[in-house]
Coordinates of C-alpha atoms in Angstrom, one line a residue:
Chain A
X1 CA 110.0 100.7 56.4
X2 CA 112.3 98.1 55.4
X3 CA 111.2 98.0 51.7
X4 CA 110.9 101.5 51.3
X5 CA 114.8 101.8 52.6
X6 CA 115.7 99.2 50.5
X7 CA 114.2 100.4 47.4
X8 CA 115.8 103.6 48.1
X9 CA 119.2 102.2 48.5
X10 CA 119.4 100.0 45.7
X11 CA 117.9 103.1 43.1
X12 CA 120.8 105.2 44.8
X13 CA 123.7 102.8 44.2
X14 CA 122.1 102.2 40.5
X15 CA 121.6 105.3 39.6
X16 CA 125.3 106.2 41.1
X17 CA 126.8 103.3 39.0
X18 CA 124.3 104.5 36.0
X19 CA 126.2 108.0 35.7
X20 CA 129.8 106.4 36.3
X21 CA 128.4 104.1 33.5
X22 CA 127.5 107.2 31.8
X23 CA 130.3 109.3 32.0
X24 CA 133.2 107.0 31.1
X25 CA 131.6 105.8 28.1
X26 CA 130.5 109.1 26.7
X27 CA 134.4 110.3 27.7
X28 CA 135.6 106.6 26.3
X29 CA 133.4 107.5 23.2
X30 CA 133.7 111.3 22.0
X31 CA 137.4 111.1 22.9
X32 CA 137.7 108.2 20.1
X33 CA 135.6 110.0 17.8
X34 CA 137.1 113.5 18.2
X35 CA 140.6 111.4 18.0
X36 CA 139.4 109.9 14.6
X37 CA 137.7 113.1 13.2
X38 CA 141.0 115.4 14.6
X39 CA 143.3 112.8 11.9
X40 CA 141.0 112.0 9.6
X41 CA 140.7 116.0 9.3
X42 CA 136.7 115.7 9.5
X43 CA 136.7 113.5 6.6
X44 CA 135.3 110.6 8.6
X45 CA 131.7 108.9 9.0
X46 CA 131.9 108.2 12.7
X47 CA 128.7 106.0 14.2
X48 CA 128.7 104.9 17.5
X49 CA 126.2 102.0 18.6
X50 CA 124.8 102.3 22.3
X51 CA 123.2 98.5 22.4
X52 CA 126.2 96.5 23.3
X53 CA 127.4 98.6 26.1
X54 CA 123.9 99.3 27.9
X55 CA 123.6 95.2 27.8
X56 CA 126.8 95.0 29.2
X57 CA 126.1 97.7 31.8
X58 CA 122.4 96.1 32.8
X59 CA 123.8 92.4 33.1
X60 CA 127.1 93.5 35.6
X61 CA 124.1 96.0 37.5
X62 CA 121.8 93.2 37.7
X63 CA 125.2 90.5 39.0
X64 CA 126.1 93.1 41.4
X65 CA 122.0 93.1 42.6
X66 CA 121.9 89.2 43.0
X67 CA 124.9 88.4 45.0
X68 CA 125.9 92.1 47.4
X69 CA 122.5 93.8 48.0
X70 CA 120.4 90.3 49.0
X71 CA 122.9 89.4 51.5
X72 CA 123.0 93.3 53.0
X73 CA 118.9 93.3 52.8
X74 CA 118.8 89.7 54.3
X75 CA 121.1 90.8 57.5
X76 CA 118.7 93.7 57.8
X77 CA 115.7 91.7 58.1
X78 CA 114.0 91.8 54.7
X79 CA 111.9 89.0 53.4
X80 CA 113.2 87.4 50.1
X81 CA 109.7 88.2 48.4
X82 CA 110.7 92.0 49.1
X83 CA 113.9 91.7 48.2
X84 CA 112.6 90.4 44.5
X85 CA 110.4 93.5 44.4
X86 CA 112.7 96.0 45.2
X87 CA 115.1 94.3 42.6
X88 CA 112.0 94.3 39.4
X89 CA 111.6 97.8 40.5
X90 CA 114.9 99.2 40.8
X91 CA 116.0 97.7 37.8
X92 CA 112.6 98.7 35.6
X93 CA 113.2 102.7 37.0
X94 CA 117.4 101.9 36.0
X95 CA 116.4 100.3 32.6
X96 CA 113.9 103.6 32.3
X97 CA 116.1 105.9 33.0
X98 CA 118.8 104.4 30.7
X99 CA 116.3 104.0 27.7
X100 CA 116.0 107.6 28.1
X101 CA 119.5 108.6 27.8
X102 CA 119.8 106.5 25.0
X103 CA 116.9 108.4 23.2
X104 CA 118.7 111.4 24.7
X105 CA 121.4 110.2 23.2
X106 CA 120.3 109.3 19.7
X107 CA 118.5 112.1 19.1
X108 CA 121.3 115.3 20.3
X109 CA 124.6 113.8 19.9
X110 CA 124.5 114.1 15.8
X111 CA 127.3 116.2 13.9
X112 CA 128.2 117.0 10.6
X113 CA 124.5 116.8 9.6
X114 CA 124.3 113.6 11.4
X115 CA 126.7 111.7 8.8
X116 CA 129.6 113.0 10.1
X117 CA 129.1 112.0 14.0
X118 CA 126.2 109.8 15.3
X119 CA 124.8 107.2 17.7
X120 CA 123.1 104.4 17.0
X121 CA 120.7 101.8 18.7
X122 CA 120.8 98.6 16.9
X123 CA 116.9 97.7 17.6
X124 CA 115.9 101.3 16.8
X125 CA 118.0 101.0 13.3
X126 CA 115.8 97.3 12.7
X127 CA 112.7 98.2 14.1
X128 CA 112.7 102.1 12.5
X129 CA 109.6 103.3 15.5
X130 CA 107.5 106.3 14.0
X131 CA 107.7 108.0 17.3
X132 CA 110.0 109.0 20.1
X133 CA 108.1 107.1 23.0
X134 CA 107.5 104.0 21.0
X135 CA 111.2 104.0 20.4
X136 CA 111.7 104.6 24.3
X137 CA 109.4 101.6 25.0
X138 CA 111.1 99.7 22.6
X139 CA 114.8 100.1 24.3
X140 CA 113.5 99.8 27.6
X141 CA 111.6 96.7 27.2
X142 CA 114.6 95.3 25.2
X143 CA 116.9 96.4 28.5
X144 CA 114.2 94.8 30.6
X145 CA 114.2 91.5 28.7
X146 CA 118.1 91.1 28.9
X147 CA 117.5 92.2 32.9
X148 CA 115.1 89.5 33.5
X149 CA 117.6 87.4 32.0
X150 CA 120.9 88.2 33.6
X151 CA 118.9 87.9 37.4
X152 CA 117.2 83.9 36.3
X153 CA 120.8 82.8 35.1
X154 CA 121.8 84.6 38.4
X155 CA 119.4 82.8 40.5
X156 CA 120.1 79.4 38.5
X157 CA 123.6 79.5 39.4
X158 CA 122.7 80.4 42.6
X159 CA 120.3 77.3 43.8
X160 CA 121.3 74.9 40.6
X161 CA 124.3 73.2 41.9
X162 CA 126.2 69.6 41.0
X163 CA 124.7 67.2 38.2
X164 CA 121.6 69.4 38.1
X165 CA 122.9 72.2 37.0
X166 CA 125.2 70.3 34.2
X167 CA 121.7 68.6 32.9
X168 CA 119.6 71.6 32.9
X169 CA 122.3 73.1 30.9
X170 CA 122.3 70.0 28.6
X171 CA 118.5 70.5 28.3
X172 CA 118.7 74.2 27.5
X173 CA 121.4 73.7 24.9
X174 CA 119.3 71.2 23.0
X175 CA 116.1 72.4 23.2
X176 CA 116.0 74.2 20.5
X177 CA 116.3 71.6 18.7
X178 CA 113.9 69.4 19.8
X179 CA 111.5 72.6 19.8
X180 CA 112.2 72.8 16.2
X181 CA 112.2 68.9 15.6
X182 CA 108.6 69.1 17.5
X183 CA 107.1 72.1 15.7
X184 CA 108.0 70.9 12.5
X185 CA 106.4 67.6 13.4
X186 CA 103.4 69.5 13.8
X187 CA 103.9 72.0 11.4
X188 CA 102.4 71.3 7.9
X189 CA 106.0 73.4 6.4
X190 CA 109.4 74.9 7.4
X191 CA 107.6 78.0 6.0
X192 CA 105.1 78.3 9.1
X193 CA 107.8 77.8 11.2
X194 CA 109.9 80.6 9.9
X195 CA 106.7 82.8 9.8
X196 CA 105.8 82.2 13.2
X197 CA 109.2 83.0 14.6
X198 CA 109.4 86.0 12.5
X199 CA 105.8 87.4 14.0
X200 CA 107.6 86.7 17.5
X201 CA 110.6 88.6 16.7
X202 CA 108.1 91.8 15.2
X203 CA 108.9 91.2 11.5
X204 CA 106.6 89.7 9.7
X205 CA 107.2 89.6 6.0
X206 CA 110.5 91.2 7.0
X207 CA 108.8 94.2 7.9
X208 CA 109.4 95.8 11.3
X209 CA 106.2 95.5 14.0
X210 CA 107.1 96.3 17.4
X211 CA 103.5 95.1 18.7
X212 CA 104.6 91.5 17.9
X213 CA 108.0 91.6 19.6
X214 CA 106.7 93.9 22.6
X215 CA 104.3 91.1 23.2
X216 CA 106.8 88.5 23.4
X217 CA 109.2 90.3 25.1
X218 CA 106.8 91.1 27.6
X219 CA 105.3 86.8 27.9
X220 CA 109.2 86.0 28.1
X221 CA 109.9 89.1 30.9
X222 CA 107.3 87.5 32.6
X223 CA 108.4 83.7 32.5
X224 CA 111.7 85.1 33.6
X225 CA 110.6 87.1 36.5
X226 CA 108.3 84.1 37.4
X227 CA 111.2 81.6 37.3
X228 CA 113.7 83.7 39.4
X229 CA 111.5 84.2 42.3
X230 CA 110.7 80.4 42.4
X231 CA 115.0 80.0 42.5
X232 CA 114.8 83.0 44.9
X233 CA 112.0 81.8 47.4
X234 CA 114.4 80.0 49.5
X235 CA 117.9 81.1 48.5
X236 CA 120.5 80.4 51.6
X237 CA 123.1 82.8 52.5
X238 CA 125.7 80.7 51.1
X239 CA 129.0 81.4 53.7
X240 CA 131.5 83.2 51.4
X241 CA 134.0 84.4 54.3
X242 CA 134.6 83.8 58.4
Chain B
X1 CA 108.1 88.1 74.1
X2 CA 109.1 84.8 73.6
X3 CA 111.4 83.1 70.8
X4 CA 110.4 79.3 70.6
X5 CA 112.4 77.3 68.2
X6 CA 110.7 74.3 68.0
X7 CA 111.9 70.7 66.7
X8 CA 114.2 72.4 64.2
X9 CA 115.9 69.8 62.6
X10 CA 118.5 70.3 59.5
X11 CA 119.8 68.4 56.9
X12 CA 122.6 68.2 54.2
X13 CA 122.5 65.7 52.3
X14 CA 123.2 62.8 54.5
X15 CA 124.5 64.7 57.1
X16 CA 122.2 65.8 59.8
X17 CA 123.8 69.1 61.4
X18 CA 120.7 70.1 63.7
X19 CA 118.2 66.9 65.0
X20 CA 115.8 68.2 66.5
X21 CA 116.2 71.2 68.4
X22 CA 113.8 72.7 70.9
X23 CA 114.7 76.0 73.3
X24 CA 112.9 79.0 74.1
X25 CA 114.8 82.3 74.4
X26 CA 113.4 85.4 77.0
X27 CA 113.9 88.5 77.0
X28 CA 116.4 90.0 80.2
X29 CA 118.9 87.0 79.8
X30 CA 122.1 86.7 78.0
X31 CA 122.6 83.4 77.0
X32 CA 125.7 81.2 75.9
X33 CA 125.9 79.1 73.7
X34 CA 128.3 76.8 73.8
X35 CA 129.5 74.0 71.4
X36 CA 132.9 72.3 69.6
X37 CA 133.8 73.2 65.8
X38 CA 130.7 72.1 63.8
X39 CA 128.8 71.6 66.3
X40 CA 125.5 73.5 64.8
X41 CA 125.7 76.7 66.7
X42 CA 126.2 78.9 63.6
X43 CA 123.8 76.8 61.8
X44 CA 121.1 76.8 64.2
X45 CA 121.7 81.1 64.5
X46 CA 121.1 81.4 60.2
X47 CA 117.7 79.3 61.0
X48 CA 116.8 81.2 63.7
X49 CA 117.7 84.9 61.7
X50 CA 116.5 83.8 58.3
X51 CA 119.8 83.1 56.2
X52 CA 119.0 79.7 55.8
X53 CA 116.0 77.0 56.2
X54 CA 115.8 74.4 58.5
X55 CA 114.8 71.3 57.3
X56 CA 111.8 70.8 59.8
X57 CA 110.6 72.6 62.9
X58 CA 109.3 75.8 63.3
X59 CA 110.9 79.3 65.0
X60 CA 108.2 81.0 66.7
X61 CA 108.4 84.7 67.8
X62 CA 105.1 85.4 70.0
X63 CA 103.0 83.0 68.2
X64 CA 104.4 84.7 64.6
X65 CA 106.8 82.6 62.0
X66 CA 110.1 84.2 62.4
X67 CA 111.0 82.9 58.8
X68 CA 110.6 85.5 55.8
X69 CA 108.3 88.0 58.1
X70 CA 109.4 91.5 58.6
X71 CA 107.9 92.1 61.1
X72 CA 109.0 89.5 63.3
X73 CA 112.9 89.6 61.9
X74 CA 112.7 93.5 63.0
X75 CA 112.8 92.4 66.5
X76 CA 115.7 89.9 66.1
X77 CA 119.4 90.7 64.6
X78 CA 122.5 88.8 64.0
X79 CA 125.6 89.9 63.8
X80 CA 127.9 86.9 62.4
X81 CA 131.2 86.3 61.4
X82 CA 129.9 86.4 57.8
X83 CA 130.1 89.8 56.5
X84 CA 126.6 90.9 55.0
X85 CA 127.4 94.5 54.7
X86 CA 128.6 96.0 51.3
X87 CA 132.6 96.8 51.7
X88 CA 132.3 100.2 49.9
X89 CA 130.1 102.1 52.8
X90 CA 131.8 103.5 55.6
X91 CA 131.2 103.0 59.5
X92 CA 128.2 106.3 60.0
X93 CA 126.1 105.4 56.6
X94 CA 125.7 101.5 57.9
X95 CA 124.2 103.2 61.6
X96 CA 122.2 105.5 59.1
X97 CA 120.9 102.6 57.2
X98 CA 120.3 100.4 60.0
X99 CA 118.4 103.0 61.6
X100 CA 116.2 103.2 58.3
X101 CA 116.0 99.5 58.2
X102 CA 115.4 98.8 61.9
X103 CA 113.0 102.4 62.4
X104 CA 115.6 103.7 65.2
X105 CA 119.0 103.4 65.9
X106 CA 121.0 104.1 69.6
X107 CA 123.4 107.5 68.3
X108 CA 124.0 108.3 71.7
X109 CA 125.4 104.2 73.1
X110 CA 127.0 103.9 68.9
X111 CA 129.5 107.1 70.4
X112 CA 130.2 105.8 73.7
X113 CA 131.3 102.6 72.0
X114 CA 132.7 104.3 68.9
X115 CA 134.9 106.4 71.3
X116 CA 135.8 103.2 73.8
X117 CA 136.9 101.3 70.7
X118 CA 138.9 104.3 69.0
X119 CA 137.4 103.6 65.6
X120 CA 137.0 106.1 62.4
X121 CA 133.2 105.8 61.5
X122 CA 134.3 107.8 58.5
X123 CA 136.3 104.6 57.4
X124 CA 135.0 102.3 54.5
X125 CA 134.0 98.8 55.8
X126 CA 136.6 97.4 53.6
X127 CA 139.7 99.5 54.9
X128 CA 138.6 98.2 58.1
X129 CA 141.2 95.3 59.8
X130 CA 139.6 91.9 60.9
X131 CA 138.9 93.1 64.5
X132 CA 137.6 96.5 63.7
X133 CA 135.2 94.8 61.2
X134 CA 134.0 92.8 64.6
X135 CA 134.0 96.5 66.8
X136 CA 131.8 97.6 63.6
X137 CA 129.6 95.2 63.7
X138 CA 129.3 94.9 66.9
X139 CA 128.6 98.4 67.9
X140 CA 125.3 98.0 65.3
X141 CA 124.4 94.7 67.1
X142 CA 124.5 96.9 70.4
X143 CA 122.6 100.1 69.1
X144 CA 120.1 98.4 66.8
X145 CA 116.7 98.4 68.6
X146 CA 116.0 94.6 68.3
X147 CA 114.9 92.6 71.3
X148 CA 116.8 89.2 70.4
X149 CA 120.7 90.1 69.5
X150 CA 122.4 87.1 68.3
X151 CA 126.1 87.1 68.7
X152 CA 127.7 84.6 66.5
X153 CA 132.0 84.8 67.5
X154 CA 131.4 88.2 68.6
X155 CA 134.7 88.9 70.1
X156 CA 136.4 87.1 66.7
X157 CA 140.4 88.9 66.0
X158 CA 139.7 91.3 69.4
X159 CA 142.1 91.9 71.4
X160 CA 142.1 91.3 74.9
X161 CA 141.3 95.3 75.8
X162 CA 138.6 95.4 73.2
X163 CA 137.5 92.3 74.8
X164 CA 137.0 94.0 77.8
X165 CA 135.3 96.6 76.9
X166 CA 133.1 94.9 74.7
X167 CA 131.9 92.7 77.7
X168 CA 131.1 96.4 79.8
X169 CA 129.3 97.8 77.4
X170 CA 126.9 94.7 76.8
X171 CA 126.6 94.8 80.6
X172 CA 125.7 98.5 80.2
X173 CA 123.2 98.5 77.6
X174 CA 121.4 95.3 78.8
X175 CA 121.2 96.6 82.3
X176 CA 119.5 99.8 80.6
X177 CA 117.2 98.0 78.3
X178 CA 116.8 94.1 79.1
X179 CA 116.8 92.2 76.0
X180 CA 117.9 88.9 75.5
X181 CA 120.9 88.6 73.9
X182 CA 122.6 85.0 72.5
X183 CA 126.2 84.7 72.2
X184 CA 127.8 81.4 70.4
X185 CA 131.8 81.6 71.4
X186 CA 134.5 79.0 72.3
X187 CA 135.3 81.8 74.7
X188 CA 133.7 80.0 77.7
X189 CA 135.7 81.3 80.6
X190 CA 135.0 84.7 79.6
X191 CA 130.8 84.5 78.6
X192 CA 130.6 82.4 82.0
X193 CA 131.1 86.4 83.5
X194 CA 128.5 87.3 81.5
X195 CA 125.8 85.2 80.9
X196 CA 123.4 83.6 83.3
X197 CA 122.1 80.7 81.4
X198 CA 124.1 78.4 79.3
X199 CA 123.2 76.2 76.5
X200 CA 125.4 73.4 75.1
X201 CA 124.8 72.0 71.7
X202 CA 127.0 69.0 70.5
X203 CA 126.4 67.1 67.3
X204 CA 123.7 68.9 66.5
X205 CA 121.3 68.2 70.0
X206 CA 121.1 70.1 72.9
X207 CA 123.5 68.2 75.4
X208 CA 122.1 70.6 78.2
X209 CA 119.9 74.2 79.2
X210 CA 120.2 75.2 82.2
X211 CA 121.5 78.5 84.5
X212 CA 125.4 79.4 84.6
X213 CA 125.2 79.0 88.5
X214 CA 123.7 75.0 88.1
X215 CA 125.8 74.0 85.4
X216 CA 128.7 75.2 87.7
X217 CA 127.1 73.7 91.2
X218 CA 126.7 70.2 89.0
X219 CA 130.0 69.4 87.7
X220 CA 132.9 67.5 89.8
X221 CA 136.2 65.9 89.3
X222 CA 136.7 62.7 91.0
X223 CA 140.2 61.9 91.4
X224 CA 141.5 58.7 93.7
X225 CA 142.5 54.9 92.8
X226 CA 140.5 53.9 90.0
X227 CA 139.0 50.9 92.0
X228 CA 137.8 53.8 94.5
X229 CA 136.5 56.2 91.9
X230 CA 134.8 53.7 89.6
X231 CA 132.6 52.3 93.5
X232 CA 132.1 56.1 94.5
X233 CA 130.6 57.1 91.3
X234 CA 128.8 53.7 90.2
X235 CA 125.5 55.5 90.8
X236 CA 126.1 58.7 89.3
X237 CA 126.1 60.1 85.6
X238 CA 129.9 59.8 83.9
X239 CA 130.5 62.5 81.9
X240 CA 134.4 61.5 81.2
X241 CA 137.2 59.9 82.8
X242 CA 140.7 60.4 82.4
X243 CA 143.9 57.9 84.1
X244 CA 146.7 60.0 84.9
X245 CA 149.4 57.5 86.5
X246 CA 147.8 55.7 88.9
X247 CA 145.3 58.0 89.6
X248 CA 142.0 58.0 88.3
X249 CA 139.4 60.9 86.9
X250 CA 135.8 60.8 86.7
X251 CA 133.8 63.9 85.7
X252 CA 130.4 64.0 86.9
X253 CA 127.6 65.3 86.0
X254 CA 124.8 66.2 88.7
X255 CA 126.7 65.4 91.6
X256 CA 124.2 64.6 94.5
X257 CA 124.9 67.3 97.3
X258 CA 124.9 65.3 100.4
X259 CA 127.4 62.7 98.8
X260 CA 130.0 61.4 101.7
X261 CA 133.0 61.2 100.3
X262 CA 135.5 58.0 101.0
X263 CA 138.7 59.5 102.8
X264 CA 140.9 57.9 99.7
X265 CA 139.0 60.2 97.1
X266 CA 139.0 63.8 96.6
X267 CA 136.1 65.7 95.1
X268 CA 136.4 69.5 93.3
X269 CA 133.9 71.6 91.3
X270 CA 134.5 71.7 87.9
X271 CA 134.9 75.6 86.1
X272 CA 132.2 75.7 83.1
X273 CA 135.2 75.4 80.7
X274 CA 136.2 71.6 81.6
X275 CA 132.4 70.7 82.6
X276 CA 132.0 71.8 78.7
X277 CA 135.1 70.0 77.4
X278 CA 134.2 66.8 79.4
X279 CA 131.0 66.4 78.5
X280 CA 131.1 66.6 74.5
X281 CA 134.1 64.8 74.7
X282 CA 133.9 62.4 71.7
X283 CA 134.1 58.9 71.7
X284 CA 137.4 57.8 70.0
X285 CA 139.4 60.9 72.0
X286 CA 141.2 58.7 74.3
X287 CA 141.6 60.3 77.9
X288 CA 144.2 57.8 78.5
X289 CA 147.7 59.1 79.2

């Protein structure tokens, strides 16, 4: 009862903000195109990309989750376990739904026989996927990914407070750099390193393989998950007002 | 049904806020609870509710952990003077979504009180004045279906009509469907009308539990010479004691009944406001005058 109510709220309010989302910056977007093609009298290769704006729109969606609807779903009796469900799900149906607008997007909104007016995805320009689901599953496990992020900084800066937070930051910042300094300690060559980040990031040899990056995109989804319900287990209501 | 918080103790740092706290709550009494600024009321309502954790000690609803189980949070609610609820719904979709939430909701008492309180359920929650946001939230606290209704400053930025009315209708709606409901307020002369069993937390302990009608029966003011006062009330338990002049005050605490009082001296109940105010007066808050 309580989970299935919250579920249903929070898909409401996302998919509510999701077309809000939508609409101003399709109106935000043709009206700066049509501006530009209108002076330019046509003569104008217009590209628009939709990456930076859905990651903008899936970090403030997943904010606005951490800190409004687990204080409203904690006053209604909800267990914090739930309430990380109903987040992971809400925001893998709103990631869904906006991987599919981008393919919607990508693959209608082309003018001019598509040189003159187009969208872009930045991943699906890199990674080039043979076919319209992969490509789908590609944007939406990218949008997951950056999700799972935005909610364990959430969660850090919820519970992390003081000279614990400023260290872990510390750490974070410089352990790439020890990562590195340790790998290439163990490493035989620089080379190894650079191949084995490259089969991480899908492109070996240069060469675009979404199996490799799905696979760490889906280990790092998991971590992330993993480490904001251990911040989340036994997050306070932390008094704001009264 | 019973609620048995037991041994909850809480800790900040070096602060301790709650030490050890023990009470049982039933179901067909209203209770008050009573305590100075920071005394742990507020805190010991979040433990009890689920919007913090206590440090140690255990709430108990019918042999079930209250803490992070549904199904033992749907029987308890708090409404506190922390707003929980999003700014941008109005009045009607938070009863619609507490009735979802809580599996029924009272449309029929939420109209009465809606109606008594002249309030606009089509307005948003954040168009909504201090005191209205109180009438909001306390109409759900009153129509939600919960046994245990925790009422942290209920009456916070009311006015004294809405006061009024608020007290009737929680008269109303408990003498229709006994629950037990907990109200923490600095109100005490008016919750001494209401409730009938009074619990007064100071420093983070439980000073004293008992019925509205003992605490009131237990309380005196001494008042004579001080050499009188202090040889009357030798025996007996000194809650506070004030000079005024050349006069002399002791407050007691569970005055004997059959006491015979020396013709110098003169002896009057205390209302459950000063037997409060006496007894967690602080050390360092000189009574002299």
């Amino acid at each position: 009862m309580k989970f299935k109510t919250a579920f249903i709220y929070q898909v409401k309010r996302q998919l509510l903000s999701l077309g809000i989302f939508l609409v101003f910056w399709f109106v935000f977007t043709f009206g700066i195109s049509f501006i530009l093609m209108i002076v330019s009298k046509g003569d104008v290769h217009t590209t628009n990309d939709f990456t930076f704006a859905t990651i903008a729109y899936i970090i403030l969606l997943s904010c606005m989750m951490m800190k409004k609807d687990f204080r409203f779903f904690i006053q209604n009796g909800l267990s914090r376990g739930h309430i990380f469900l109903v987040n992971v799900l809400s925001t893998t149906l709103s990631a869904l739904l906006l991987g599919l607008m981008t393919q919607f997007t990508l693959h209608q909104f082309t003018f001019g026989n598509g040189d003159t007016f187009r969208f872009t995805n930045i991943f699906v320009t890199i990674y080039k996927p043979s076919q319209w689901l992969i490509s789908l599953g590609l944007i939406w496990m990218l949008l997951l990914w950056i999700n799972s992020v935005a909610i364990l900084v959430g969660g850090f800066l919820n519970r992390i407070r003081g000279w614990l937070r400023i260290l872990l930051i510390i750490i974070f910042i410089i352990s790439p750099t020890i990562l590195v300094g340790f790998v290439g300690a163990t490493m035989p060559t620089n080379h190894q390193i650079t191949i084995f980040v490259a089969q991480c990031v899908g492109l070996p040899n240069g060469l675009p393989n979404i199996g490799g990056l799905s696979v760490t995109l889906s280990i790092l989804i998991l971590i992330n998950l993993g480490l904001t319900y251990l911040f989340n287990r036994r997050q306070p209501i932390v008094r704001i007002d009264g | 049904m019973t609620l048995t918080i037991a041994q909850v103790s809480k800790q900040y740092r070096d602060v301790k806020v709650l030490d050890e706290i023990s009470l049982t709550f039933e179901i067909g009494h209203i209770y008050g609870l009573l305590g100075r600024n920071g005394a742990g009321k507020s805190t010991l309502l979040n433990i009890i509710n689920n919007r913090i954790f206590a440090t140690s000690g255990t709430v108990v609803l019918d042999g079930q952990k209250v803490s992070d189980n549904e199904k033992a949070l749907n029987h308890i609610f708090l409404m506190s003077e922390d707003n929980l609820y999003p700014d941008d719904l109005n009045i009607l979709k938070l009863f619609k979504l507490t009735e979802h939430f809580y599996g029924s909701f009272d449309y029929e008492f939420a109209a009465h009180l809606v109606r008594a309180f002249k309030i606009n359920t089509k307005t948003k929650f954040k168009k909504l004045s201090t005191g209205y946001r109180s009438i909001a939230k306390l109409i759900i606290a009153l129509c939600v279906p919960a046994d245990y209704i925790f009422l942290d400053e209920p009456v916070l930025g009311l006015d004294a009509s809405h006061r009024d009315v608020f007290y009737k209708y929680l008269l109303d709606t408990f003498m229709k469907r006994p629950r037990a409901f907990i109200i923490s307020t600095h109100l005490i002369e008016e919750i001494t009308t209401i409730a009938d069993e009074i619990v007064i937390i100071d420093q983070g302990a439980i000073m004293q539990s008992a019925t509205t009608e003992q605490i009131k029966r237990s309380g005196v003011r001494v008042v004579g010479p001080e050499a009188s006062v202090l040889a009357f009330t030798k025996e007996m338990t000194v809650m506070d004691q004030e000079t005024l002049g050349g006069l002399t005050t002791i407050y007691v605490q569970n005055y004997p009944k059959n006491s015979i009082v020396p013709e110098d001296l003169t002896v009057s109940p205390l209302t459950l406001q000063d037997y409060f105010i006496h007894m967690t007066s602080k050390a360092g808050e000189s009574n002299e005058i």
